[in-house]
Every structure is written in structure tokens, then in C-alpha cells.
Tab-separated table of C-alpha atoms and ligand atoms in Angstrom:
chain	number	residue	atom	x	y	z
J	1	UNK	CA	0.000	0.000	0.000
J	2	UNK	CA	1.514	3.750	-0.682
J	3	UNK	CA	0.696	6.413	1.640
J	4	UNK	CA	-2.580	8.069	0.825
J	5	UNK	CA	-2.768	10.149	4.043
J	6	UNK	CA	-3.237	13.857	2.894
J	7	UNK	CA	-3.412	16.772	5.326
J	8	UNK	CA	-5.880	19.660	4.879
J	9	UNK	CA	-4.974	22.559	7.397
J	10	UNK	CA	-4.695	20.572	10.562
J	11	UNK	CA	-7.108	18.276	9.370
J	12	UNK	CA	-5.897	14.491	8.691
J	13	UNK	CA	-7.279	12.349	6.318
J	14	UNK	CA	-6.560	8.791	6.326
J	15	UNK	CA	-6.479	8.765	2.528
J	16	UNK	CA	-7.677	12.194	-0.509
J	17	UNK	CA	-11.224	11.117	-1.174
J	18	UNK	CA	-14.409	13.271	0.419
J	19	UNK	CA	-17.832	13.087	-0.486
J	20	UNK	CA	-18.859	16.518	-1.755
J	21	UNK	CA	-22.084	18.262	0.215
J	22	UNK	CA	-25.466	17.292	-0.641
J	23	UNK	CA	-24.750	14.291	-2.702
J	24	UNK	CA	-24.003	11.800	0.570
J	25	UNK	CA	-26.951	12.990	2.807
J	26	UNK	CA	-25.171	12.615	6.404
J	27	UNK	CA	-23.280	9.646	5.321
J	28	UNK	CA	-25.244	7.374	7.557
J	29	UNK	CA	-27.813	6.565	4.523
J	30	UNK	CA	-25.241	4.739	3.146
J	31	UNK	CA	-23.266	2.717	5.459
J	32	UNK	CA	-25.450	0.060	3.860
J	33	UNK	CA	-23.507	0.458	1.026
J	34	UNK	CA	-19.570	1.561	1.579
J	35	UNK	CA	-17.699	1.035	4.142
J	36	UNK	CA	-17.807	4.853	5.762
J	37	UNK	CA	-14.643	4.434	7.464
J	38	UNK	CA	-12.754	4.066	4.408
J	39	UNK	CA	-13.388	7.365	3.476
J	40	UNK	CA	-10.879	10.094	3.683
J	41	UNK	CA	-13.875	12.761	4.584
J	42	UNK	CA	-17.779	13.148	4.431
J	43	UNK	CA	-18.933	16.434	4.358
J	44	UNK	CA	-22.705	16.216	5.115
J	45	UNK	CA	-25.745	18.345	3.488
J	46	UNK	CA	-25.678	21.772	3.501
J	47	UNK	CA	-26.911	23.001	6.916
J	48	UNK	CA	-27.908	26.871	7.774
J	49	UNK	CA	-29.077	28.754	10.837
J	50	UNK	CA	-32.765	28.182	10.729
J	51	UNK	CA	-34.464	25.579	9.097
J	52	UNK	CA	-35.414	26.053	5.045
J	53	UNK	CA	-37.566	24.105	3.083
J	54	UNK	CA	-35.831	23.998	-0.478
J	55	UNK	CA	-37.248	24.503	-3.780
J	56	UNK	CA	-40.628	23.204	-4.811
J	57	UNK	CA	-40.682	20.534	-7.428
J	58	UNK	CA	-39.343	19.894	-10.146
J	59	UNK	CA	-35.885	20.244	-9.052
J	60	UNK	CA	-33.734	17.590	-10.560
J	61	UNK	CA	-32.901	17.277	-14.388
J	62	UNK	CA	-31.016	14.709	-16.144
J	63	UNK	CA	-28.578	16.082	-18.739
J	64	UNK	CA	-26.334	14.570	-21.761
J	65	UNK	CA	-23.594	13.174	-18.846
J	66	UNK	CA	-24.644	14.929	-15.674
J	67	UNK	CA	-27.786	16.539	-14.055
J	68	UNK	CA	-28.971	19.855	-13.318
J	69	UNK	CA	-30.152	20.232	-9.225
J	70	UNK	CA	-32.317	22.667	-7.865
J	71	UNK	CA	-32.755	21.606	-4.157
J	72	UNK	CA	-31.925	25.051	-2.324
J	73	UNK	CA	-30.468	23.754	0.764
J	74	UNK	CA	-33.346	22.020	2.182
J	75	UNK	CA	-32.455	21.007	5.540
J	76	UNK	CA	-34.202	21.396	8.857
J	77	UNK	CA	-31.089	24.183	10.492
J	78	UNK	CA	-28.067	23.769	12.767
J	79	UNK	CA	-30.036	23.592	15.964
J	80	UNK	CA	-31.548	20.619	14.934
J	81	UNK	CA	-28.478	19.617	13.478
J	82	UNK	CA	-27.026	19.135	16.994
J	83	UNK	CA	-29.391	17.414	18.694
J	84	UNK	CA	-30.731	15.023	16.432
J	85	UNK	CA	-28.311	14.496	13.868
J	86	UNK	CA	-24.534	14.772	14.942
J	87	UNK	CA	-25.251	11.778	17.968
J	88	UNK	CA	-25.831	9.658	15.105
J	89	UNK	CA	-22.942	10.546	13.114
J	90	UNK	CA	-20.333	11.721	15.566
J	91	UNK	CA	-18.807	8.232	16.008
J	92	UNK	CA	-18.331	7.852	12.276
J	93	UNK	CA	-14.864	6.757	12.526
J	94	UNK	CA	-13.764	9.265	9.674
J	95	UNK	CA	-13.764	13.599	9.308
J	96	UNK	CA	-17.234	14.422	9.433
J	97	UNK	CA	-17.658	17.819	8.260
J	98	UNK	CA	-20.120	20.680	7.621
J	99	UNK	CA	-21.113	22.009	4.836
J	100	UNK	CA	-22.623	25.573	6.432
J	101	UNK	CA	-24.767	27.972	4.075
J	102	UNK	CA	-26.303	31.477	5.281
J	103	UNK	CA	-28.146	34.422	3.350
J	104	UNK	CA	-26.588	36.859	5.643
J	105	UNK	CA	-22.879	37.233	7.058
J	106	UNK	CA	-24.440	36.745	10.852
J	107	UNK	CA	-26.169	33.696	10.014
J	108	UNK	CA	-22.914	32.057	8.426
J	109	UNK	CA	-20.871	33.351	11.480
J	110	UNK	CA	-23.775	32.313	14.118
J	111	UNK	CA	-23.691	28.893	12.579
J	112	UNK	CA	-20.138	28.100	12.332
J	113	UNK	CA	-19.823	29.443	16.129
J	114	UNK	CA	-22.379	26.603	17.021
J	115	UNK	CA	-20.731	23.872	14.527
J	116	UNK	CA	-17.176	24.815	16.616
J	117	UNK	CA	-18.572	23.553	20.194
J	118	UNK	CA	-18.947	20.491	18.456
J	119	UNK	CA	-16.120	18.029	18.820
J	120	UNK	CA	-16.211	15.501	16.829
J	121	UNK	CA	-16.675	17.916	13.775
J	122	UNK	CA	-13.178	18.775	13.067
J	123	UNK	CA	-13.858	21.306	9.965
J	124	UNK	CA	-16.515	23.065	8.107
J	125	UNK	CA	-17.113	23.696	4.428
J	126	UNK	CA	-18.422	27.392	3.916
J	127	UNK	CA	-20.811	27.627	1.044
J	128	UNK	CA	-20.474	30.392	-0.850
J	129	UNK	CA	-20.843	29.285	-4.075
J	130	UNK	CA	-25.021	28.173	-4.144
J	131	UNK	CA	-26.753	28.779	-7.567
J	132	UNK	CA	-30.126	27.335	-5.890
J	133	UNK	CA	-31.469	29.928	-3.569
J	134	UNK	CA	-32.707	33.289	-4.166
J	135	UNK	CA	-30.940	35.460	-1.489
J	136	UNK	CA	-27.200	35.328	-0.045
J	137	UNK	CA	-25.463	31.760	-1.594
J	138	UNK	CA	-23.935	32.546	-4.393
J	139	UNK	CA	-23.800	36.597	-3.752
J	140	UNK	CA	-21.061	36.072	-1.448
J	141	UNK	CA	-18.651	33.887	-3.492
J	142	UNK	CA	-19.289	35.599	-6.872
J	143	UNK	CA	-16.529	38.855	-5.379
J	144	UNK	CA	-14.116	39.392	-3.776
J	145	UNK	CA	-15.548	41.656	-1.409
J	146	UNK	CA	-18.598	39.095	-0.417
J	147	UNK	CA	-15.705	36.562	-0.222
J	148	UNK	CA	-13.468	38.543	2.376
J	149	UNK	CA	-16.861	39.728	4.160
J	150	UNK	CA	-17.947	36.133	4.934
J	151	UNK	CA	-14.904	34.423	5.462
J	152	UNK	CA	-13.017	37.169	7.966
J	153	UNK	CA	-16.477	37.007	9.939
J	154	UNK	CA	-16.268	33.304	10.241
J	155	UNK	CA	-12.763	32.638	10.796
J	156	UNK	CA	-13.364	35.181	14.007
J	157	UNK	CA	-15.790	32.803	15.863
J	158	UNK	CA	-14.353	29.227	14.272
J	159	UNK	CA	-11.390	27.688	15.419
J	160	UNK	CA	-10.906	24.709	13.578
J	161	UNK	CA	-10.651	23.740	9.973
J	162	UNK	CA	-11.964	25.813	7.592
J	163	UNK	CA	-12.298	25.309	3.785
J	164	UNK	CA	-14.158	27.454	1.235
J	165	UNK	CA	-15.946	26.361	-0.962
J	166	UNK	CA	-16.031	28.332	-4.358
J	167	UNK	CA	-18.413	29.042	-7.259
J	168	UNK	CA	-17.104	28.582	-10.546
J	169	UNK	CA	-19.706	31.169	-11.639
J	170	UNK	CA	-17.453	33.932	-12.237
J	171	UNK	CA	-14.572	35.711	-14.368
J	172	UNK	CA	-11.485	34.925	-12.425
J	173	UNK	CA	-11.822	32.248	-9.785
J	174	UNK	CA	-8.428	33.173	-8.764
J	175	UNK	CA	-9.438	36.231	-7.527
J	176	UNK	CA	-11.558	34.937	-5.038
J	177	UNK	CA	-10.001	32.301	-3.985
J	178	UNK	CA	-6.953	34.404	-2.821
J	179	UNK	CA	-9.700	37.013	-1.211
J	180	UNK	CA	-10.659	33.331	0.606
J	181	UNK	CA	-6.884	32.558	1.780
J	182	UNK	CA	-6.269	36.622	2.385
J	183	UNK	CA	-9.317	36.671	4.959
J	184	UNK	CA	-8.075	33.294	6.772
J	185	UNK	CA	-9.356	30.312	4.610
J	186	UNK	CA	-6.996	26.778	5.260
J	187	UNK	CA	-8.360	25.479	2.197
J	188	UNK	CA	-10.241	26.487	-1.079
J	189	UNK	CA	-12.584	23.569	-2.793
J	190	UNK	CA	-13.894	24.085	-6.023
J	191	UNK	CA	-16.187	24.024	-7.626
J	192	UNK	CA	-19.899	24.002	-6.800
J	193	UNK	CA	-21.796	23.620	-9.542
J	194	UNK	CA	-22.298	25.700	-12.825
J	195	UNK	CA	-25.699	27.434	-13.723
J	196	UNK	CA	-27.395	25.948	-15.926
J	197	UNK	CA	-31.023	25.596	-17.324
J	198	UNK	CA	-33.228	22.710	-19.125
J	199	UNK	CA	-36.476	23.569	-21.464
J	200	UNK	CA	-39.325	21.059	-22.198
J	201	UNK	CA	-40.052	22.115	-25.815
J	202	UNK	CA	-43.389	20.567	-25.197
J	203	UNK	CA	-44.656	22.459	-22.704
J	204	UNK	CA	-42.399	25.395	-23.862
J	205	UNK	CA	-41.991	25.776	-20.087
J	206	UNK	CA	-38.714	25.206	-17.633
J	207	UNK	CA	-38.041	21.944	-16.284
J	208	UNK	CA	-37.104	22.994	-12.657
J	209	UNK	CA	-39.096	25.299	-10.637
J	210	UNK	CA	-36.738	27.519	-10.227
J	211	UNK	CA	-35.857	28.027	-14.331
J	212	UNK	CA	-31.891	27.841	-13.853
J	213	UNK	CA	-30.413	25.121	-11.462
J	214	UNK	CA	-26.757	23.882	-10.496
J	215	UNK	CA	-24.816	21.887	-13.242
J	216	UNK	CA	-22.679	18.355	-11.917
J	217	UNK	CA	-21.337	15.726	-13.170
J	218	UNK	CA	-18.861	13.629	-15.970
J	219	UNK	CA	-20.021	17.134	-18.143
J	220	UNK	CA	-18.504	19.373	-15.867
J	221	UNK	CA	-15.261	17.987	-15.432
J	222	UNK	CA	-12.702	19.232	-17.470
J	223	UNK	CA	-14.110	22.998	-16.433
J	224	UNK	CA	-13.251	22.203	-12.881
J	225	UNK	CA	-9.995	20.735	-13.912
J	226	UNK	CA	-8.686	23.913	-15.439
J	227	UNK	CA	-10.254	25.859	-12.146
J	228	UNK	CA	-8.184	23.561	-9.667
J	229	UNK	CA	-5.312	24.605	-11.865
J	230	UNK	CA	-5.392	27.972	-12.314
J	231	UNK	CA	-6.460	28.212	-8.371
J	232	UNK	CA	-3.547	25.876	-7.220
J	233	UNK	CA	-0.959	27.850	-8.606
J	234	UNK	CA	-2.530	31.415	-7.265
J	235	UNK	CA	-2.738	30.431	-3.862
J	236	UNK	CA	-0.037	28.616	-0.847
J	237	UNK	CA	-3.015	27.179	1.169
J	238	UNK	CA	-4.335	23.389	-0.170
J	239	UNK	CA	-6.659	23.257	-2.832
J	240	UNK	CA	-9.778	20.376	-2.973
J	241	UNK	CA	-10.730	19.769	-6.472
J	242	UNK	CA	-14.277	18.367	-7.388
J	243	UNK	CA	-16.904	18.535	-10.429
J	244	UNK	CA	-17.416	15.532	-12.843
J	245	UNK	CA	-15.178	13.367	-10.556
J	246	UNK	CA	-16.430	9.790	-11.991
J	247	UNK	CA	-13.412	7.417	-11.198
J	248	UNK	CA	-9.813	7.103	-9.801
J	249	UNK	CA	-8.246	8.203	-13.404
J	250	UNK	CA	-10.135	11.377	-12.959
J	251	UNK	CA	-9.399	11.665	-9.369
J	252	UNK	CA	-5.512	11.265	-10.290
J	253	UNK	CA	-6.021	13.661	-13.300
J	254	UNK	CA	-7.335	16.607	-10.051
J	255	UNK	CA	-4.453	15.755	-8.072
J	256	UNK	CA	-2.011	15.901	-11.038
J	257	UNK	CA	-3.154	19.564	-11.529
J	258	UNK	CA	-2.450	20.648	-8.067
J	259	UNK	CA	-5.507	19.278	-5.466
J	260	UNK	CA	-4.218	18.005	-2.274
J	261	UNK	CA	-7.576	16.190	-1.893
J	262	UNK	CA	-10.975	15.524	-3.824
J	263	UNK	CA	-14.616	15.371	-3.866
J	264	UNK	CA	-17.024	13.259	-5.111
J	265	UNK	CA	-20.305	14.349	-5.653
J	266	UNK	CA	-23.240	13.188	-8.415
J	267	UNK	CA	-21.319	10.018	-9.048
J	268	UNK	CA	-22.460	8.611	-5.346
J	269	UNK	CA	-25.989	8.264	-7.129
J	270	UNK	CA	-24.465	6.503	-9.998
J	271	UNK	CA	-22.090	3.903	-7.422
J	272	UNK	CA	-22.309	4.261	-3.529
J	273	UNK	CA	-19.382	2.838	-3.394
J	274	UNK	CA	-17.632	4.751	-5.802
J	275	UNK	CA	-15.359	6.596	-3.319
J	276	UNK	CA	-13.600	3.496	-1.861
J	277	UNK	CA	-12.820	2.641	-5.295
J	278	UNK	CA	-11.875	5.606	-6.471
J	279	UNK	CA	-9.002	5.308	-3.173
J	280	UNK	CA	-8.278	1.813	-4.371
J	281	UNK	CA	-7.516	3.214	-7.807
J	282	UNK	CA	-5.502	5.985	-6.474
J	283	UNK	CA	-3.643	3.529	-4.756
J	284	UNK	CA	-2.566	1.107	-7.880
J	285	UNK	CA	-2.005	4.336	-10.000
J	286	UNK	CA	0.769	4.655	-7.281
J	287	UNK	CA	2.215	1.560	-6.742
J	288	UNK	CA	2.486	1.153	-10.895
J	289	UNK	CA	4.071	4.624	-10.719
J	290	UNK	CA	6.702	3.392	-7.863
J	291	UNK	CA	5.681	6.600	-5.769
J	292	UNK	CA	5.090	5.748	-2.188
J	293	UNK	CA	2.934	8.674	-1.319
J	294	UNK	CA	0.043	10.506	-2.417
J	295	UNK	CA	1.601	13.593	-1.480
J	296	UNK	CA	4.110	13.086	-4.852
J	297	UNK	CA	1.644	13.447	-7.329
J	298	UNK	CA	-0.050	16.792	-5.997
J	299	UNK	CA	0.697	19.406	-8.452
J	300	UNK	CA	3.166	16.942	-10.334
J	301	UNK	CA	1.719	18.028	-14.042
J	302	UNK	CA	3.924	18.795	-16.300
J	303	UNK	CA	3.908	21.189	-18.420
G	1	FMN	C1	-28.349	17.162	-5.499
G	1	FMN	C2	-27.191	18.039	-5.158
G	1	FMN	C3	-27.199	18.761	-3.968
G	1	FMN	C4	-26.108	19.577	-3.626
G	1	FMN	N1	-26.124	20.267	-2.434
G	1	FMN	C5	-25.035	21.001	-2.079
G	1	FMN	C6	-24.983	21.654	-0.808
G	1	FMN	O1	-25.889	21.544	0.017
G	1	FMN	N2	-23.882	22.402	-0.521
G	1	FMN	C7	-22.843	22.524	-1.411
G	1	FMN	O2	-21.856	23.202	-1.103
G	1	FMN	N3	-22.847	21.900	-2.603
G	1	FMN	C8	-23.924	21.146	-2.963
G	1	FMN	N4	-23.930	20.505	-4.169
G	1	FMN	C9	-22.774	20.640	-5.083
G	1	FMN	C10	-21.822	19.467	-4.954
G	1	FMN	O3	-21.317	19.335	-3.656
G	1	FMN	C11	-20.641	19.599	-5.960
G	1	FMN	O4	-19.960	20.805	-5.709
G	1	FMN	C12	-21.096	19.576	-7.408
G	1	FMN	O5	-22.142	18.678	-7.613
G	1	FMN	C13	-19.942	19.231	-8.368
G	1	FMN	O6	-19.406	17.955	-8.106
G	1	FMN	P1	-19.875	16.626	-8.906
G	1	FMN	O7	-19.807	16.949	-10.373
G	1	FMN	O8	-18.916	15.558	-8.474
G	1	FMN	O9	-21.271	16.352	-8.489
G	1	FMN	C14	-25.003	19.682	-4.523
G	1	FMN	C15	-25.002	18.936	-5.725
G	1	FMN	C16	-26.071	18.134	-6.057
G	1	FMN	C17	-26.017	17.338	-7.343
């Protein structure tokens, strides 16, 4: 076996593979399915201050090689977050993180303050990057300025791990991803998913509710390659690359270009499983390679 242990801020992961937010539920669903502790990370659902009902239906639609999501962060807030949800998951024997969301600075800060008393939730995943819901979301990841304003307020009340996650809904992700390390940020991931919108020609109406939605999958992949690239090389704090992650080759392909670890996101409905295997393949890429560490093949493109 090589070494697969990657480090994210003072965060350890047993081996680079994370499930991305809102594609794993709280990682419980599943243990049916995968074997959770084999996983490097989980970062569960996207969780804000008060509870939120998501989008109305329709808010899923298949595309050629991905699917278009327009769930809005349904989830039932942090409070209840606490008391029914992390005794069931705290004992997961892997890095259970939190995926926080907010419309407002105070609500991102008020939840991560709450998320930090917990201690068997070593880091948090801000949100910034939403497509799905109407107010806050995406604002705050889509500048600079929004970027700086949420993080620096954050970072303040949270003491632990903390990665950004960012939208790759704008001009120059690099921008805001050093506005992310600039205002305290350990770690960057990218990307959430890209707006997008589907038509029924019949109906000559929308198919989600919401007319645009969030973009994933195989589609999106070689978009969020070039993102993890160009972000890698503009910032000194580790990068987590995600979008269209399918298999190991892929995952290899992220790390290659500069991601210390990965997420994988849309393919969980495809293969539950998928993440162990996509460690497993990480690991023979290695071994025929002769390296004896993950950590060689971060950034190890050449150009
Ligand atoms: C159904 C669905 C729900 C999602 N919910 C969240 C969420 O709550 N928070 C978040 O940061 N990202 C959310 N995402 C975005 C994913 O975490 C990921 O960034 C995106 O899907 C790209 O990765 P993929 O192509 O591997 O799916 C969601 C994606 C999907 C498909």
C-alpha cells in the first residue's frame, strides 16, 4: 500500500477522497452500502441557521452526462443539526464535516460558532458558491468583497478547519479564492456547480421550478480541472478539487493539476461505493508509478 494520508490545514485524512455536500446525505444513509470508514472525509448536506424548506418541485434534471439540481439547501437548520443528527454521526470513525450555508454574514458566522462547540466535527465547508437559492449563496462567493466579508467574519468565531468552498460562476476564480486565503481560509474547494437551465419544448416551459439550477457531473469535469489549476498555482493554502469526478483516473487527473484532496459528488448516485474505489484506484495508480505517497503526485503536471 503507498501512503494516501493527505493533510488539509490541521485536518488528517486517512487517505484524498471526500464526499462533496449534498450528494451523501449525512453519510449514515449509506453505510449500507460503503464502508464509511474508508473514506478520507464526508462532508454532510448543507446546513444553515434556521431551518429552510428547499425549492418546490421539479428540481432535478437529467442532462447529456450529468444533471442539473435545484434543491436550495433544504435542511431542517443547525439547531436541529445538533441534537438530532450529529449523535448519530459523531462516532463515524472518519472527518465528518459541515457544509454551512447562510443568506446573511451573521447567520454564516452564528452557525459556524455553534458547529465549533462540536467536537467531533473537526472542519466546516463554507458555502459560498449556491446557484439554488434566491438570497445570499452565491452573492457572497461571486466577489471578492462578499468573499473577504464572509470568510473574515467566520474565521473570528471558528477555530478549527476551515475550507471554502467556491463558485465557478465567475470571471477569475483566482481572484476569489486568494480574497478566501487573504481573509483566513486553510483550504479552497472548487467548484460548486455551474448554472445551468433545461427547457421542455413541449410544454415550452422550464423543467425545474426555479428556471436555472446547479450543473454536476462527468459534463462538468474538465471545467473544474482547469479551475483547480489555475487556483492551485494562485494560492499557498491546499486546494480540494471536485466537479465531474467519476473514477480514480479522474481523481488522479485533479491531483495531477495541483488538489491536495478531492470530492465526489453526483457520481455517489451513480455507485455508492464509488469513493472506496476511487481510493483503491488511487492507490494502484501509485504503486504502478513506484511513488510511495500521495503527497508526490499533488501538483506533479507537467507542463
Ligand atoms: C443534489 C445536489 C445537492 C447539492 N447540495 C449542495 C450543498 O448543500 N452544498 C454545497 O456546497 N454543494 C452542494 N452541491 C454541489 C456538490 O457538492 C458539488 O460541488 C457539485 O455537484 C460538483 O461535483 P460533482 O460533479 O462531483 O457532483 C449539490 C449537488 C447536487 C447534485
Amino acid at each position: 500500500m503507498a501512503d494516501l494520508s493527505v493533510n488539509i490545514g490541521s485536518l488528517m485524512m486517512s487517505n484524498p477522497v471526500m464526499t462533496a455536500s449534498g450528494t451523501f446525505g449525512y453519510g449514515k444513509e449509506f453505510e449500507d452500502f460503503v464502508d464509511l470508514e474508508k473514506i478520507g472525509g464526508i462532508i454532510v448536506k448543507g446546513t444553515t441557521l434556521h431551518h429552510r424548506e428547499g425549492n418546490p418541485y421539479p428540481r432535478m434534471a437529467e442532462t447529456p452526462m450529468g444533471m442539473l439540481n435545484a434543491v436550495g439547501l433544504q435542511n431542517k437548520g443547525v439547531n436541529y443539526f445538533v441534537e438530532h443528527i450529529y449523535p448519530q454521526i459523531k462516532d463515524i470513525n472518519t472527518n465528518m464535516i459541515v457544509n454551512v450555508s447562510g443568506s446573511a454574514v451573521e447567520d454564516y458566522a452564528k452557525t459556524a460558532e455553534i458547529i465549533n462547540e462540536l467536537d467531533k466535527i473537526p472542519a466546516i465547508e463554507l458555502n459560498i458558491s449556491c446557484p439554488n437559492v434566491k438570497q445570499g449563496g452565491m452573492a457572497f462567493g461571486v466577489s471578492a468583497k462578499g468573499c473577504s466579508k464572509v470568510v473574515k467574519a467566520v474565521r473570528e468565531v471558528y477555530k478549527k478547519t476551515l475550507i471554502v468552498k467556491l463558485s465557478p460562476n465567475v470571471t477569475d476564480i483566482t481572484e476569489i479564492a486568494r480574497a478566501a486565503e487573504a481573509s483566513g481560509a486553510d483550504s479552497v474547494s472548487l467548484i460548486n456547480t455551474l448554472l445551468g437551465m433545461a427547457i421542455d419544448a413541449e410544454k415550452r416551459r422550464p423543467v425545474l421550478s426555479t428556471i436555472t439550477g446547479g450543473m454536476s457531473g462527468a459534463a462538468v469535469k474538465p471545467i473544474a480541472l482547469r479551475m483547480v489549476w489555475q487556483v492551485a498555482k494562485a494560492v499557498n493554502i491546499p486546494v480540494i478539487g471536485l466537479g465531474g469526478i467519476m473514477d480514480w483516473k479522474d481523481a488522479v487527473e485533479f491531483m495531477l493539476a495541483g488538489a491536495t484532496a478531492i470530492q465526489i459528488g453526483t457520481a455517489n448516485f451513480i455507485d455508492p461505493a464509488v469513493t472506496v474505489k476511487v481510493s483503491e484506484g488511487i492507490n494502484d495508480y501509485l504503486e504502478r508509478h513506484g511513488y510511495t505517497s500521495v503527497k508526490d503526485i499533488i501538483g506533479a503536471l507537467e507542463v
